[in-house]
């Protein structure tokens, strides 16, 4: 089945540690996105990538890093510089981006900082 | 800056009612609008995508309309069922950018 796979589903981190969230898609989509969801704040864009080896900062990129070495994969690293990393993280992909693309989401990863 | 608003934030109705969910946006220069459903602790499921040149889209019991000039979209749910209980979000692709701007969602509860 085609889709977007995020792992792990739940992750616990001690303060000061970096963690990497995985996102893999087999939809052959060019564009991939990372969003953060907090209660009462809606979804906020962290990073996005429209093509391999290229990515752009979203609205809340500070404390996060990404890579796009393969079309299918867009991992997100939450660094120790992120001051409030506890949140629900959602990865998404679309065919061509904003002009015509429908956005599809993975099941999410919940990160808790202890 | 584009802002997307969904009012009310929550709605509770008895089973069988026909529902209208509202979404408004401040800048009419959009590429398209997308409606999503989110179940607790899950990702978002795409329900309907309306291109900027279209006025409505239908899928089963769902019908979404788009009026760019007034900055509004509505999602119509016919004959609501308890399984429709979820949070519904609308989002617009900003013209001139590659970003999807989301509303905060409306939590729907359909009571048996």
Short mmCIF file of C-alpha atoms in Angstrom, two decimals:
data_model
loop_
_atom_site.label_atom_id
_atom_site.label_comp_id
_atom_site.label_asym_id
_atom_site.label_seq_id
_atom_site.Cartn_x
_atom_site.Cartn_y
_atom_site.Cartn_z
CA UNK A 1 0.00 0.00 0.00
CA UNK A 2 1.23 3.48 -0.84
CA UNK A 3 1.62 5.88 2.01
CA UNK A 4 3.79 7.78 4.45
CA UNK A 5 5.46 5.97 7.33
CA UNK A 6 6.66 7.81 10.39
CA UNK A 7 8.74 6.24 13.14
CA UNK A 8 8.89 5.94 16.01
CA UNK A 9 5.27 6.53 17.01
CA UNK A 10 6.30 7.52 20.54
CA UNK A 11 9.67 8.84 21.65
CA UNK A 12 11.00 9.96 25.00
CA UNK A 13 14.04 12.14 25.28
CA UNK A 14 16.10 13.55 28.07
CA UNK A 15 16.93 17.22 27.98
CA UNK A 16 20.10 17.95 26.02
CA UNK A 17 19.73 15.01 23.65
CA UNK A 18 19.23 15.17 19.90
CA UNK A 19 16.62 12.87 18.41
CA UNK A 20 15.79 12.01 14.81
CA UNK A 21 12.29 11.30 13.53
CA UNK A 22 11.99 9.20 10.43
CA UNK A 23 9.64 9.85 7.50
CA UNK A 24 9.49 7.60 4.46
CA UNK A 25 7.02 7.80 1.56
CA UNK A 26 6.41 5.44 -1.36
CA UNK A 27 3.98 7.73 -3.19
CA UNK A 28 6.70 9.03 -5.56
CA UNK A 29 5.97 12.55 -4.33
CA UNK A 30 8.48 15.32 -4.96
CA UNK A 31 7.55 17.58 -2.04
CA UNK A 32 7.79 16.65 1.64
CA UNK A 33 6.96 18.63 4.78
CA UNK A 34 7.35 18.55 8.54
CA UNK A 35 4.70 20.09 10.80
CA UNK A 36 4.47 20.46 14.53
CA UNK A 37 1.09 20.27 16.29
CA UNK A 38 0.48 21.66 19.77
CA UNK A 39 -2.88 21.83 21.55
CA UNK A 40 -4.68 25.06 20.79
CA UNK A 41 -2.08 26.23 18.24
CA UNK A 42 -2.87 24.24 15.15
CA UNK A 43 -0.23 22.97 12.76
CA UNK A 44 2.96 24.94 12.18
CA UNK A 45 5.43 24.32 9.37
CA UNK A 46 8.98 23.43 10.42
CA UNK A 47 10.76 22.58 7.15
CA UNK A 48 9.82 21.59 3.63
CA UNK A 49 11.58 20.18 0.60
CA UNK A 50 10.44 20.31 -3.01
CA UNK A 51 13.31 18.31 -4.49
CA UNK A 52 16.14 16.06 -3.43
CA UNK A 53 19.12 17.84 -1.85
CA UNK A 54 17.14 21.03 -1.32
CA UNK A 55 14.96 22.22 1.57
CA UNK A 56 13.60 25.46 3.02
CA UNK A 57 12.84 26.71 6.50
CA UNK A 58 9.25 27.02 7.53
CA UNK A 59 7.80 29.23 10.23
CA UNK A 60 9.44 27.55 13.24
CA UNK A 61 12.74 26.04 12.00
CA UNK A 62 14.90 27.11 14.96
CA UNK A 63 16.22 24.09 16.86
CA UNK A 64 15.43 21.65 14.04
CA UNK A 65 17.41 20.26 11.11
CA UNK A 66 16.50 18.10 8.10
CA UNK A 67 18.10 16.35 5.15
CA UNK A 68 16.75 15.18 1.80
CA UNK A 69 19.27 12.77 0.32
CA UNK A 70 16.64 10.51 -1.22
CA UNK A 71 13.27 11.28 -2.74
CA UNK A 72 11.53 8.85 -0.40
CA UNK A 73 13.04 10.06 2.85
CA UNK A 74 12.92 13.31 4.85
CA UNK A 75 14.20 12.81 8.41
CA UNK A 76 13.81 15.52 11.05
CA UNK A 77 16.33 16.03 13.84
CA UNK A 78 15.15 17.78 16.97
CA UNK A 79 18.27 19.27 18.49
CA UNK A 80 19.03 20.27 22.05
CA UNK A 81 18.65 23.88 20.92
CA UNK A 82 14.89 23.42 20.59
CA UNK A 83 13.59 24.90 23.81
CA UNK A 84 10.20 23.23 23.94
CA UNK A 85 10.34 20.07 21.85
CA UNK A 86 7.46 18.15 23.45
CA UNK A 87 4.84 17.97 20.68
CA UNK A 88 3.18 15.86 18.02
CA UNK A 89 5.20 15.85 14.79
CA UNK A 90 3.58 15.20 11.43
CA UNK A 91 5.26 14.46 8.13
CA UNK A 92 3.45 15.05 4.85
CA UNK A 93 4.05 14.84 1.14
CA UNK A 94 2.47 16.11 -2.06
CA UNK A 95 2.91 15.63 -5.78
CA UNK A 96 4.05 19.04 -6.92
CA UNK A 97 3.61 21.40 -4.04
CA UNK A 98 1.14 24.24 -3.70
CA UNK A 99 -0.14 24.78 -7.23
CA UNK A 100 -2.00 21.54 -7.69
CA UNK A 101 -0.81 19.20 -5.00
CA UNK A 102 -2.98 17.42 -2.51
CA UNK A 103 -1.23 16.95 0.84
CA UNK A 104 -1.06 13.53 2.47
CA UNK A 105 0.04 12.91 6.05
CA UNK A 106 1.70 10.17 8.04
CA UNK A 107 0.38 8.91 11.38
CA UNK A 108 2.63 11.19 13.42
CA UNK A 109 5.34 10.86 16.06
CA UNK A 110 4.79 12.03 19.63
CA UNK A 111 7.94 13.33 21.29
CA UNK A 112 8.07 13.83 25.04
CA UNK A 113 11.01 15.44 26.79
CA UNK A 114 11.54 14.15 30.32
CA UNK B 1 -0.28 37.23 6.10
CA UNK B 2 -2.87 34.55 5.42
CA UNK B 3 -5.02 33.57 8.37
CA UNK B 4 -7.50 30.71 8.42
CA UNK B 5 -10.34 30.66 10.95
CA UNK B 6 -12.76 27.90 11.88
CA UNK B 7 -15.71 28.77 14.06
CA UNK B 8 -16.98 27.25 16.29
CA UNK B 9 -14.07 25.36 17.82
CA UNK B 10 -16.35 22.52 18.87
CA UNK B 11 -19.79 21.20 17.95
CA UNK B 12 -21.92 18.43 19.46
CA UNK B 13 -24.96 17.15 17.57
CA UNK B 14 -27.31 14.16 17.59
CA UNK B 15 -26.92 11.47 14.99
CA UNK B 16 -28.66 12.07 11.67
CA UNK B 17 -28.29 15.82 11.44
CA UNK B 18 -26.99 17.53 8.34
CA UNK B 19 -24.00 19.66 9.27
CA UNK B 20 -22.23 22.69 7.88
CA UNK B 21 -18.66 23.38 8.96
CA UNK B 22 -17.26 26.80 8.20
CA UNK B 23 -13.80 27.97 7.18
CA UNK B 24 -12.77 31.54 6.40
CA UNK B 25 -9.49 32.94 5.08
CA UNK B 26 -8.20 36.48 4.85
CA UNK B 27 -6.39 36.51 1.50
CA UNK B 28 -8.33 35.35 -1.56
CA UNK B 29 -5.13 34.75 -3.57
CA UNK B 30 -5.03 31.01 -2.93
CA UNK B 31 -4.12 28.07 -5.13
CA UNK B 32 -6.48 25.61 -3.55
CA UNK B 33 -8.19 24.62 -0.32
CA UNK B 34 -8.10 21.26 1.40
CA UNK B 35 -10.30 19.75 4.11
CA UNK B 36 -8.88 17.17 6.51
CA UNK B 37 -10.12 14.94 9.28
CA UNK B 38 -8.04 14.05 12.34
CA UNK B 39 -8.88 11.34 14.86
CA UNK B 40 -7.35 11.59 18.36
CA UNK B 41 -3.64 10.79 18.36
CA UNK B 42 -3.59 10.20 14.62
CA UNK B 43 -2.38 11.93 11.50
CA UNK B 44 -4.56 13.97 9.15
CA UNK B 45 -6.68 12.28 6.51
CA UNK B 46 -7.42 14.24 3.36
CA UNK B 47 -11.16 14.54 2.71
CA UNK B 48 -11.50 16.93 -0.21
CA UNK B 49 -9.28 19.20 -2.29
CA UNK B 50 -10.84 22.14 -4.11
CA UNK B 51 -8.77 23.81 -6.78
CA UNK B 52 -8.99 27.61 -6.97
CA UNK B 53 -10.87 27.39 -10.28
CA UNK B 54 -13.51 25.06 -8.81
CA UNK B 55 -16.51 25.95 -6.70
CA UNK B 56 -17.19 22.59 -5.07
CA UNK B 57 -16.16 18.98 -4.65
CA UNK B 58 -18.13 15.97 -3.48
CA UNK B 59 -17.17 12.65 -1.94
CA UNK B 60 -19.89 10.42 -0.59
CA UNK B 61 -21.77 12.26 2.16
CA UNK B 62 -19.31 15.15 2.05
CA UNK B 63 -19.58 18.26 -0.08
CA UNK B 64 -17.17 21.17 0.10
CA UNK B 65 -17.70 24.55 -1.51
CA UNK B 66 -15.30 27.40 -2.12
CA UNK B 67 -16.05 31.11 -2.55
CA UNK B 68 -12.71 32.84 -3.06
CA UNK B 69 -14.17 36.33 -3.37
CA UNK B 70 -15.70 36.17 0.09
CA UNK B 71 -12.86 34.13 1.58
CA UNK B 72 -15.06 31.24 2.66
CA UNK B 73 -15.39 27.50 2.37
CA UNK B 74 -17.99 25.20 3.84
CA UNK B 75 -17.91 21.46 4.41
CA UNK B 76 -21.35 19.89 4.34
CA UNK B 77 -21.82 16.51 6.03
CA UNK B 78 -25.09 14.77 5.22
CA UNK B 79 -26.83 12.47 7.69
CA UNK B 80 -24.12 12.60 10.33
CA UNK B 81 -23.04 9.39 12.09
CA UNK B 82 -21.11 8.72 15.33
CA UNK B 83 -18.17 7.63 13.17
CA UNK B 84 -17.96 11.19 11.86
CA UNK B 85 -16.77 12.33 15.29
CA UNK B 86 -13.31 13.83 14.81
CA UNK B 87 -11.54 17.14 14.41
CA UNK B 88 -11.99 18.75 11.00
CA UNK B 89 -9.37 21.12 9.66
CA UNK B 90 -9.28 23.30 6.60
CA UNK B 91 -6.12 24.62 5.00
CA UNK B 92 -5.27 26.88 2.09
CA UNK B 93 -2.24 26.92 -0.16
CA UNK B 94 -0.97 30.47 -0.17
CA UNK B 95 -0.56 32.06 -3.57
CA UNK B 96 3.10 32.66 -4.32
CA UNK B 97 4.39 30.26 -1.69
CA UNK B 98 4.71 26.56 -1.08
CA UNK B 99 3.05 26.69 2.29
CA UNK B 100 -0.25 25.33 3.48
CA UNK B 101 -1.85 27.51 6.15
CA UNK B 102 -4.11 25.63 8.57
CA UNK B 103 -7.07 26.61 10.67
CA UNK B 104 -7.08 25.37 14.26
CA UNK B 105 -9.80 22.88 13.55
CA UNK B 106 -13.32 22.15 14.74
CA UNK B 107 -13.96 19.20 17.05
CA UNK B 108 -17.16 17.43 16.04
CA UNK B 109 -19.01 15.01 18.30
CA UNK B 110 -21.96 13.10 16.87
CA UNK B 111 -24.01 11.48 19.62
CA UNK B 112 -25.89 8.20 19.03
#
